[in-house]
Amino acid sequence: MTKSDSELDPLWQNLDWAIGQMLIMGWDGTEVTPQIRNLIENHHLGSIILTAKNLKSAEQTASLVQELQTIAHQAGHPQPLLIAVDQENGGVNSLFDEDYICQFPSAMGVAATGSTEMAYNVAKATATEVSAVGVNLILGPVLDVLTNARHQPLGVRATGDDPQEASQFCIAAINGFKDAGVATCGKHFPSYGNIDFLGSSLDMPIITQTLEELNLSALIPFRNAISAGRLDAMFVGGCGIQSAGMNVMHACLSDQVVDDLLRNELGFKGVAISECLEMQSLIQEYGVKGGTVMAVEAGNDLVLLCRAHDVQLEAISGLKLGVENGIISKERIYTSLKRVLRLKSVCTSWQKALNPPGLALLSKIHSTHLALSRKAYDHSITVVRDKDNLLPLSQSLLQEEELLLLTPLVKPLPASAATKSMLDKGNKSASMHDRWIHQERGAIMSGEGVFRELGRSIARMRNGKLLHTSYTANGLRPVHENLINRASAIIIVTADANRNMYQTGFTKHVAMMCHMLRGTGQKKSLIVVSVSSPYDFAMDKSIGTYVCTFDFTETAMASLVRVLYGEISPQGSMPGTMRKSKKVSKTRQQWLVESYDRDRDGSALEELLRMMARSSTPSLPYLTSSAHSFELFNPHVEEAHFVVRNSSTKTLYGFVATYYTKGLGAIGALFVDPTKRNVSIGRSLHRRAMRALLQKQGIKTVQLGITFPGVFPGVPVDESGSNKSWFDNVGWDTQFPKRLTNMIIEDLGAWTAPEGLLQSIQRASISFDLIHGLDNAESVLNHVATHAGPEVVELYRFALQETNISGVVRAKDSVGNLLGTVIICTAASRLSTYMPPLHSTSGEDIGGILAPIVPSTAQSRLILQGLAFMGVRQNKAHKSAKSVLSWILDEAHEPLVAMGFEVQQTFDEITNSPESVSILAPS
């Protein structure tokens, strides 16, 4: 619950203190400067952003952060500073230390592994490392979708071009960050995935898509990450938006973007952080004072000012002036203050902030993280094509034949050994001018400089000579032609060739030259390696062998060499739509489906559920389900469950649960390992499940979803409709679903009955009683059998048998006729095994109000409200912290919203006749 103004520390009544908490600032330098000390001590700055310019090593970082926190503590700050960094991995890391901080692949590199489990593990390892040196907020993950993948500057910082896949990997990363105790900040809202530079004098990137177009793709990962419930903050970009319905110069200064779109439409309740307001375009347009006020007015809670002290002081002055002028109200300040303080409360404390574990922890975990780093890179290297079987080179190139490596001029990655080495050597390796340029922008080093170690590694691996030179925008020179004539195999490295077109021209020229030389009988094998964006030559089939590494860190290059020489088999695949299209183009595989064996498969099913939870939103029931959730052991219900498994590793790739009772056959769950999707595992499981159900004697109805066990009462409703369309494609008619909604009261202690409800019930002469046991339950079971399916009857029978911890509330009219029923259960009920919403992951007691059965009449709305009220009252009497109502039919949830219930999950129960489902023929 959000604190009221009266519950806040009295210190915050001083607006200077409150304003200080609404700013996040940085500076240049590796030591605390008088300027940053002044901001913390005298202007009460509450949040710091650290960049590569501040951080030399893990030890220095831990010391620096500890000093900053000590200054804040001694200055009387009630809560520690937020300490934020960009640590996206790949080419965007603020902190680099070969001895203690591990390098991991970029977001797209991790996606290339195809494993959301890997995404979770990498994120957790990254967060654990930065947390050890005192960082408590990671500015990530990148939630952008590359809707125009080939020409976007974000490149491999994004997961890819498929919004659903991006959602899965980003949610897994968020879970990893959070499980390591670090706060998360999604970026860059509303999207940097398809921006245009329209040639303005200020070079402001522009989004030209309409809101409808953004909703169809770019906003999906943002929406899903927010729904997942673990995203603490959102970074709002500074780009413009020029489209029908919206004309915004800077997204982070627009209430249409922050308040309307992010908060009202997407439901985000966390901290909104603005793009850095030191942008020249913004300064020229509004000035820093005006821009800062606009950012707060738009709905931002933290305003970012990166490094210029005079600009930072101007921003503080602007906020104070905004309050004095009545533009920013006191209430607006406290709204942001509460959000920021709530964020701090979940990711830091003075005990934690003043005592970072530092090198002691980093030393202990380094070897484990190094192994994870190598595994992640090894699994990410992707061979897109190898038409002529040139890989591994150990089999296609003889020892005496010469190999040529051609590399472009590139900037070193800011946090890399190459960069660190250059800075450490000082004047010995670069002029003062070069060093200043490097520190400001990242030095342009020669191709030999960045890729020299790659060449050495290849030479060591082949135990022979390697020719190596760079190429530039000057194109193919005589030196290149001479070396190509000498070599039997050529490796060309490209880095974002779509944005550095000279690389495309050079590579095409060399490919044409090799083709001509092969025509004369010479051996000229050509391998193209993209070390950044995989889209350089992804669609160009004239490049017969094409390999992608997704970044050019030393670790990535080491894995590349192992792939080139066959030390490891390439396992990566192109992320996003290209991976999907490649899978679809394969002949559909028929997977062996086996009956589920509890002893053999139980632990593997638990692991599969954990994997599903890491790549799904909490609105799906994987986190609170277990292998036991699917087995009823009910004499009135026949159940048969099936798996696709790897018999060697004992891993489960997919699971389906089926149930049959009194003419009803139902699929109660069907899910597939996220890394094994789009290869027909789901189809194989579905076909086997339907074959089992349709062979039942007397089957009258087949159904997707079942309410007991209630893991999946129906097909989960998703924004894109992809779940239902999958079942459309395997033969179901999904046009007329029955909508089932799970609802919840999150804070039962603060709940009160709506005014007038009890009086309305009394005027209608409706009475209620609570029964336990089966002795006097015949009328209840008959009522349920008349108005619901046979599986609901079994749910009621189960609840009635649990005397004292479960029971049924009956609603009756003045002459004793039964009007409606509902199940009430306590946290101790075994129903929580079968009904995931009742299972708590945090140890809180959750009371249940289950399966209300109210026939449609003029009074049905009031009867339903009365049954819910009785359920809530019973839950409160048993000291439950929350009350879950599972499930409500169709639109009947609306009167319950008026009672204080919130929608938790929504499912579509789909019922077909056995004759109408065409599912048995293999496809």
GROMACS .gro file of C-alpha atoms in nm, residues 166-395:
model
  230
  166ALA     CA    1   1.116  -1.042  -2.719
  167SER     CA    2   0.857  -1.054  -2.439
  168GLN     CA    3   0.965  -1.403  -2.330
  169PHE     CA    4   1.336  -1.321  -2.318
  170CYS     CA    5   1.283  -0.982  -2.151
  171ILE     CA    6   1.057  -1.126  -1.880
  172ALA     CA    7   1.316  -1.398  -1.815
  173ALA     CA    8   1.583  -1.126  -1.782
  174ILE     CA    9   1.364  -0.920  -1.548
  175ASN     CA   10   1.312  -1.227  -1.329
  176GLY     CA   11   1.688  -1.286  -1.322
  177PHE     CA   12   1.763  -0.927  -1.220
  178LYS     CA   13   1.495  -0.929  -0.952
  179ASP     CA   14   1.597  -1.267  -0.807
  180ALA     CA   15   1.945  -1.121  -0.760
  181GLY     CA   16   1.795  -0.835  -0.558
  182VAL     CA   17   1.841  -0.558  -0.813
  183ALA     CA   18   1.568  -0.322  -0.938
  184THR     CA   19   1.482  -0.320  -1.310
  185CYS     CA   20   1.412  -0.046  -1.562
  186GLY     CA   21   1.267  -0.131  -1.902
  187LYS     CA   22   1.367   0.084  -2.197
  188HIS     CA   23   1.319   0.276  -2.429
  189PHE     CA   24   0.948   0.363  -2.408
  190PRO     CA   25   0.752   0.388  -2.635
  191SER     CA   26   1.013   0.228  -2.868
  192TYR     CA   27   1.347   0.291  -3.035
  193GLY     CA   28   1.293  -0.009  -3.261
  194ASN     CA   29   1.190   0.182  -3.573
  195ILE     CA   30   1.309   0.539  -3.566
  196ASP     CA   31   1.393   0.773  -3.852
  197PHE     CA   32   1.645   1.053  -3.862
  198LEU     CA   33   1.464   1.301  -4.080
  199GLY     CA   34   1.760   1.527  -4.135
  200SER     CA   35   1.667   1.804  -3.892
  201SER     CA   36   1.946   2.032  -3.779
  202LEU     CA   37   1.923   1.873  -3.434
  203ASP     CA   38   1.918   1.512  -3.559
  204MET     CA   39   1.625   1.418  -3.337
  205PRO     CA   40   1.511   1.060  -3.405
  206ILE     CA   41   1.142   1.036  -3.491
  207ILE     CA   42   0.883   0.760  -3.452
  208THR     CA   43   0.650   0.778  -3.753
  209GLN     CA   44   0.427   0.482  -3.666
  210THR     CA   45   0.072   0.547  -3.552
  211LEU     CA   46  -0.041   0.441  -3.206
  212GLU     CA   47  -0.237   0.156  -3.367
  213GLU     CA   48   0.079   0.033  -3.541
  214LEU     CA   49   0.280   0.059  -3.218
  215ASN     CA   50   0.012  -0.142  -3.036
  216LEU     CA   51   0.037  -0.424  -3.290
  217SER     CA   52   0.409  -0.477  -3.239
  218ALA     CA   53   0.639  -0.233  -3.061
  219LEU     CA   54   0.434  -0.195  -2.743
  220ILE     CA   55   0.375  -0.568  -2.689
  221PRO     CA   56   0.694  -0.638  -2.486
  222PHE     CA   57   0.633  -0.323  -2.279
  223ARG     CA   58   0.275  -0.431  -2.209
  224ASN     CA   59   0.377  -0.789  -2.126
  225ALA     CA   60   0.664  -0.679  -1.901
  226ILE     CA   61   0.430  -0.448  -1.710
  227SER     CA   62   0.172  -0.728  -1.678
  228ALA     CA   63   0.442  -0.958  -1.542
  229GLY     CA   64   0.447  -0.736  -1.234
  230ARG     CA   65   0.822  -0.723  -1.160
  231LEU     CA   66   0.925  -0.418  -1.362
  232ASP     CA   67   1.021  -0.142  -1.117
  233ALA     CA   68   1.088   0.147  -1.353
  234MET     CA   69   1.050   0.254  -1.715
  235PHE     CA   70   1.296   0.466  -1.909
  236VAL     CA   71   1.105   0.704  -2.138
  237GLY     CA   72   1.295   0.795  -2.455
  238GLY     CA   73   1.367   1.142  -2.588
  239CYS     CA   74   1.266   1.072  -2.948
  240GLY     CA   75   0.991   1.260  -3.127
  241ILE     CA   76   0.663   1.113  -3.250
  242GLN     CA   77   0.512   1.237  -3.574
  243SER     CA   78   0.210   1.039  -3.682
  244ALA     CA   79  -0.164   1.064  -3.718
  245GLY     CA   80  -0.308   1.140  -3.375
  246MET     CA   81   0.020   1.234  -3.205
  247ASN     CA   82   0.274   1.506  -3.273
  248VAL     CA   83   0.531   1.510  -2.995
  249MET     CA   84   0.877   1.669  -3.007
  250HIS     CA   85   1.018   1.468  -2.713
  251ALA     CA   86   0.837   1.158  -2.581
  252CYS     CA   87   0.965   1.203  -2.226
  253LEU     CA   88   0.818   1.555  -2.210
  254SER     CA   89   0.470   1.454  -2.324
  255ASP     CA   90   0.182   1.364  -2.095
  256GLN     CA   91   0.028   1.183  -2.395
  257VAL     CA   92   0.318   0.940  -2.378
  258VAL     CA   93   0.389   0.913  -2.002
  259ASP     CA   94   0.058   0.968  -1.825
  260ASP     CA   95  -0.188   0.864  -2.097
  261LEU     CA   96  -0.010   0.581  -2.280
  262LEU     CA   97   0.231   0.438  -2.021
  263ARG     CA   98   0.024   0.478  -1.706
  264ASN     CA   99  -0.341   0.484  -1.811
  265GLU     CA  100  -0.339   0.252  -2.113
  266LEU     CA  101  -0.060   0.011  -2.016
  267GLY     CA  102  -0.127   0.028  -1.642
  268PHE     CA  103   0.231   0.101  -1.530
  269LYS     CA  104   0.250   0.192  -1.160
  270GLY     CA  105   0.626   0.210  -1.113
  271VAL     CA  106   0.886   0.487  -1.151
  272ALA     CA  107   0.906   0.667  -1.488
  273ILE     CA  108   1.258   0.791  -1.569
  274SER     CA  109   1.313   1.054  -1.838
  275GLU     CA  110   1.578   1.046  -2.108
  276CYS     CA  111   1.875   1.272  -2.027
  277LEU     CA  112   1.762   1.633  -2.059
  278GLU     CA  113   2.108   1.750  -2.166
  279MET     CA  114   2.010   1.686  -2.531
  280GLN     CA  115   2.097   1.981  -2.752
  281SER     CA  116   1.764   1.962  -2.931
  282LEU     CA  117   1.579   1.998  -2.601
  283ILE     CA  118   1.803   2.275  -2.470
  284GLN     CA  119   1.756   2.472  -2.793
  285GLU     CA  120   1.378   2.423  -2.789
  286TYR     CA  121   1.283   2.474  -2.422
  287GLY     CA  122   1.592   2.532  -2.210
  288VAL     CA  123   1.682   2.303  -1.920
  289LYS     CA  124   1.456   2.474  -1.665
  290GLY     CA  125   1.151   2.452  -1.890
  291GLY     CA  126   1.237   2.098  -1.999
  292THR     CA  127   1.268   1.974  -1.641
  293VAL     CA  128   0.929   2.117  -1.546
  294MET     CA  129   0.775   1.966  -1.860
  295ALA     CA  130   0.925   1.624  -1.776
  296VAL     CA  131   0.760   1.628  -1.432
  297GLU     CA  132   0.432   1.760  -1.572
  298ALA     CA  133   0.435   1.478  -1.827
  299GLY     CA  134   0.444   1.220  -1.546
  300ASN     CA  135   0.813   1.137  -1.498
  301ASP     CA  136   0.920   1.060  -1.142
  302LEU     CA  137   1.297   1.078  -1.198
  303VAL     CA  138   1.451   1.334  -1.433
  304LEU     CA  139   1.791   1.235  -1.574
  305LEU     CA  140   2.075   1.486  -1.614
  306CYS     CA  141   2.392   1.301  -1.703
  307ARG     CA  142   2.699   1.506  -1.619
  308ALA     CA  143   2.712   1.888  -1.667
  309HIS     CA  144   2.703   2.043  -1.320
  310ASP     CA  145   2.583   2.385  -1.434
  311VAL     CA  146   2.297   2.221  -1.625
  312GLN     CA  147   2.209   2.008  -1.320
  313LEU     CA  148   2.188   2.314  -1.096
  314GLU     CA  149   1.971   2.482  -1.358
  315ALA     CA  150   1.734   2.183  -1.353
  316ILE     CA  151   1.700   2.197  -0.972
  317SER     CA  152   1.631   2.568  -0.996
  318GLY     CA  153   1.372   2.501  -1.267
  319LEU     CA  154   1.181   2.252  -1.051
  320LYS     CA  155   1.173   2.490  -0.756
  321LEU     CA  156   1.055   2.769  -0.986
  322GLY     CA  157   0.786   2.537  -1.125
  323VAL     CA  158   0.651   2.484  -0.773
  324GLU     CA  159   0.668   2.857  -0.690
  325ASN     CA  160   0.479   2.942  -1.011
  326GLY     CA  161   0.210   2.688  -0.930
  327ILE     CA  162   0.285   2.481  -1.242
  328ILE     CA  163   0.388   2.180  -1.033
  329SER     CA  164   0.169   2.110  -0.732
  330LYS     CA  165   0.285   1.975  -0.397
  331GLU     CA  166   0.064   1.669  -0.458
  332ARG     CA  167   0.245   1.603  -0.787
  333ILE     CA  168   0.581   1.612  -0.608
  334TYR     CA  169   0.463   1.368  -0.340
  335THR     CA  170   0.316   1.129  -0.597
  336SER     CA  171   0.661   1.086  -0.752
  337LEU     CA  172   0.834   1.086  -0.414
  338LYS     CA  173   0.623   0.791  -0.295
  339ARG     CA  174   0.699   0.594  -0.610
  340VAL     CA  175   1.073   0.656  -0.575
  341LEU     CA  176   1.074   0.568  -0.204
  342ARG     CA  177   0.876   0.250  -0.274
  343LEU     CA  178   1.137   0.152  -0.535
  344LYS     CA  179   1.420   0.215  -0.291
  345SER     CA  180   1.248   0.007  -0.024
  346VAL     CA  181   1.251  -0.304  -0.246
  347CYS     CA  182   1.611  -0.283  -0.369
  348THR     CA  183   1.820  -0.129  -0.093
  349SER     CA  184   1.864  -0.050   0.275
  350TRP     CA  185   2.132   0.128   0.473
  351GLN     CA  186   2.271  -0.204   0.594
  352LYS     CA  187   2.306  -0.320   0.234
  353ALA     CA  188   2.418   0.014   0.087
  354LEU     CA  189   2.697   0.080   0.337
  355ASN     CA  190   2.833  -0.275   0.329
  356PRO     CA  191   2.859  -0.400  -0.032
  357PRO     CA  192   3.015  -0.749  -0.037
  358GLY     CA  193   3.263  -0.639  -0.305
  359LEU     CA  194   3.556  -0.855  -0.408
  360ALA     CA  195   3.489  -1.117  -0.140
  361LEU     CA  196   3.170  -1.226  -0.316
  362LEU     CA  197   3.299  -1.162  -0.669
  363SER     CA  198   3.601  -1.386  -0.608
  364LYS     CA  199   3.375  -1.665  -0.485
  365ILE     CA  200   3.137  -1.661  -0.784
  366HIS     CA  201   3.382  -1.572  -1.063
  367SER     CA  202   3.467  -1.923  -1.181
  368THR     CA  203   3.100  -2.024  -1.197
  369HIS     CA  204   3.012  -1.709  -1.390
  370LEU     CA  205   3.307  -1.758  -1.628
  371ALA     CA  206   3.173  -2.104  -1.712
  372LEU     CA  207   2.827  -1.955  -1.773
  373SER     CA  208   2.979  -1.684  -1.993
  374ARG     CA  209   3.162  -1.937  -2.208
  375LYS     CA  210   2.852  -2.156  -2.234
  376ALA     CA  211   2.634  -1.860  -2.333
  377TYR     CA  212   2.875  -1.745  -2.604
  378ASP     CA  213   2.933  -2.099  -2.732
  379HIS     CA  214   2.556  -2.151  -2.762
  380SER     CA  215   2.499  -1.813  -2.930
  381ILE     CA  216   2.732  -1.847  -3.229
  382THR     CA  217   2.502  -1.897  -3.528
  383VAL     CA  218   2.587  -2.052  -3.863
  384VAL     CA  219   2.308  -1.912  -4.078
  385ARG     CA  220   2.429  -2.091  -4.394
  386ASP     CA  221   2.712  -2.320  -4.492
  387LYS     CA  222   2.611  -2.426  -4.844
  388ASP     CA  223   2.950  -2.565  -4.944
  389ASN     CA  224   3.031  -2.730  -4.610
  390LEU     CA  225   3.332  -2.507  -4.546
  391LEU     CA  226   3.300  -2.553  -4.170
  392PRO     CA  227   3.487  -2.665  -3.979
  393LEU     CA  228   3.797  -2.521  -4.146
  394SER     CA  229   4.005  -2.804  -4.002
  395GLN     CA  230   3.836  -3.032  -4.258
   0.00000   0.00000   0.00000
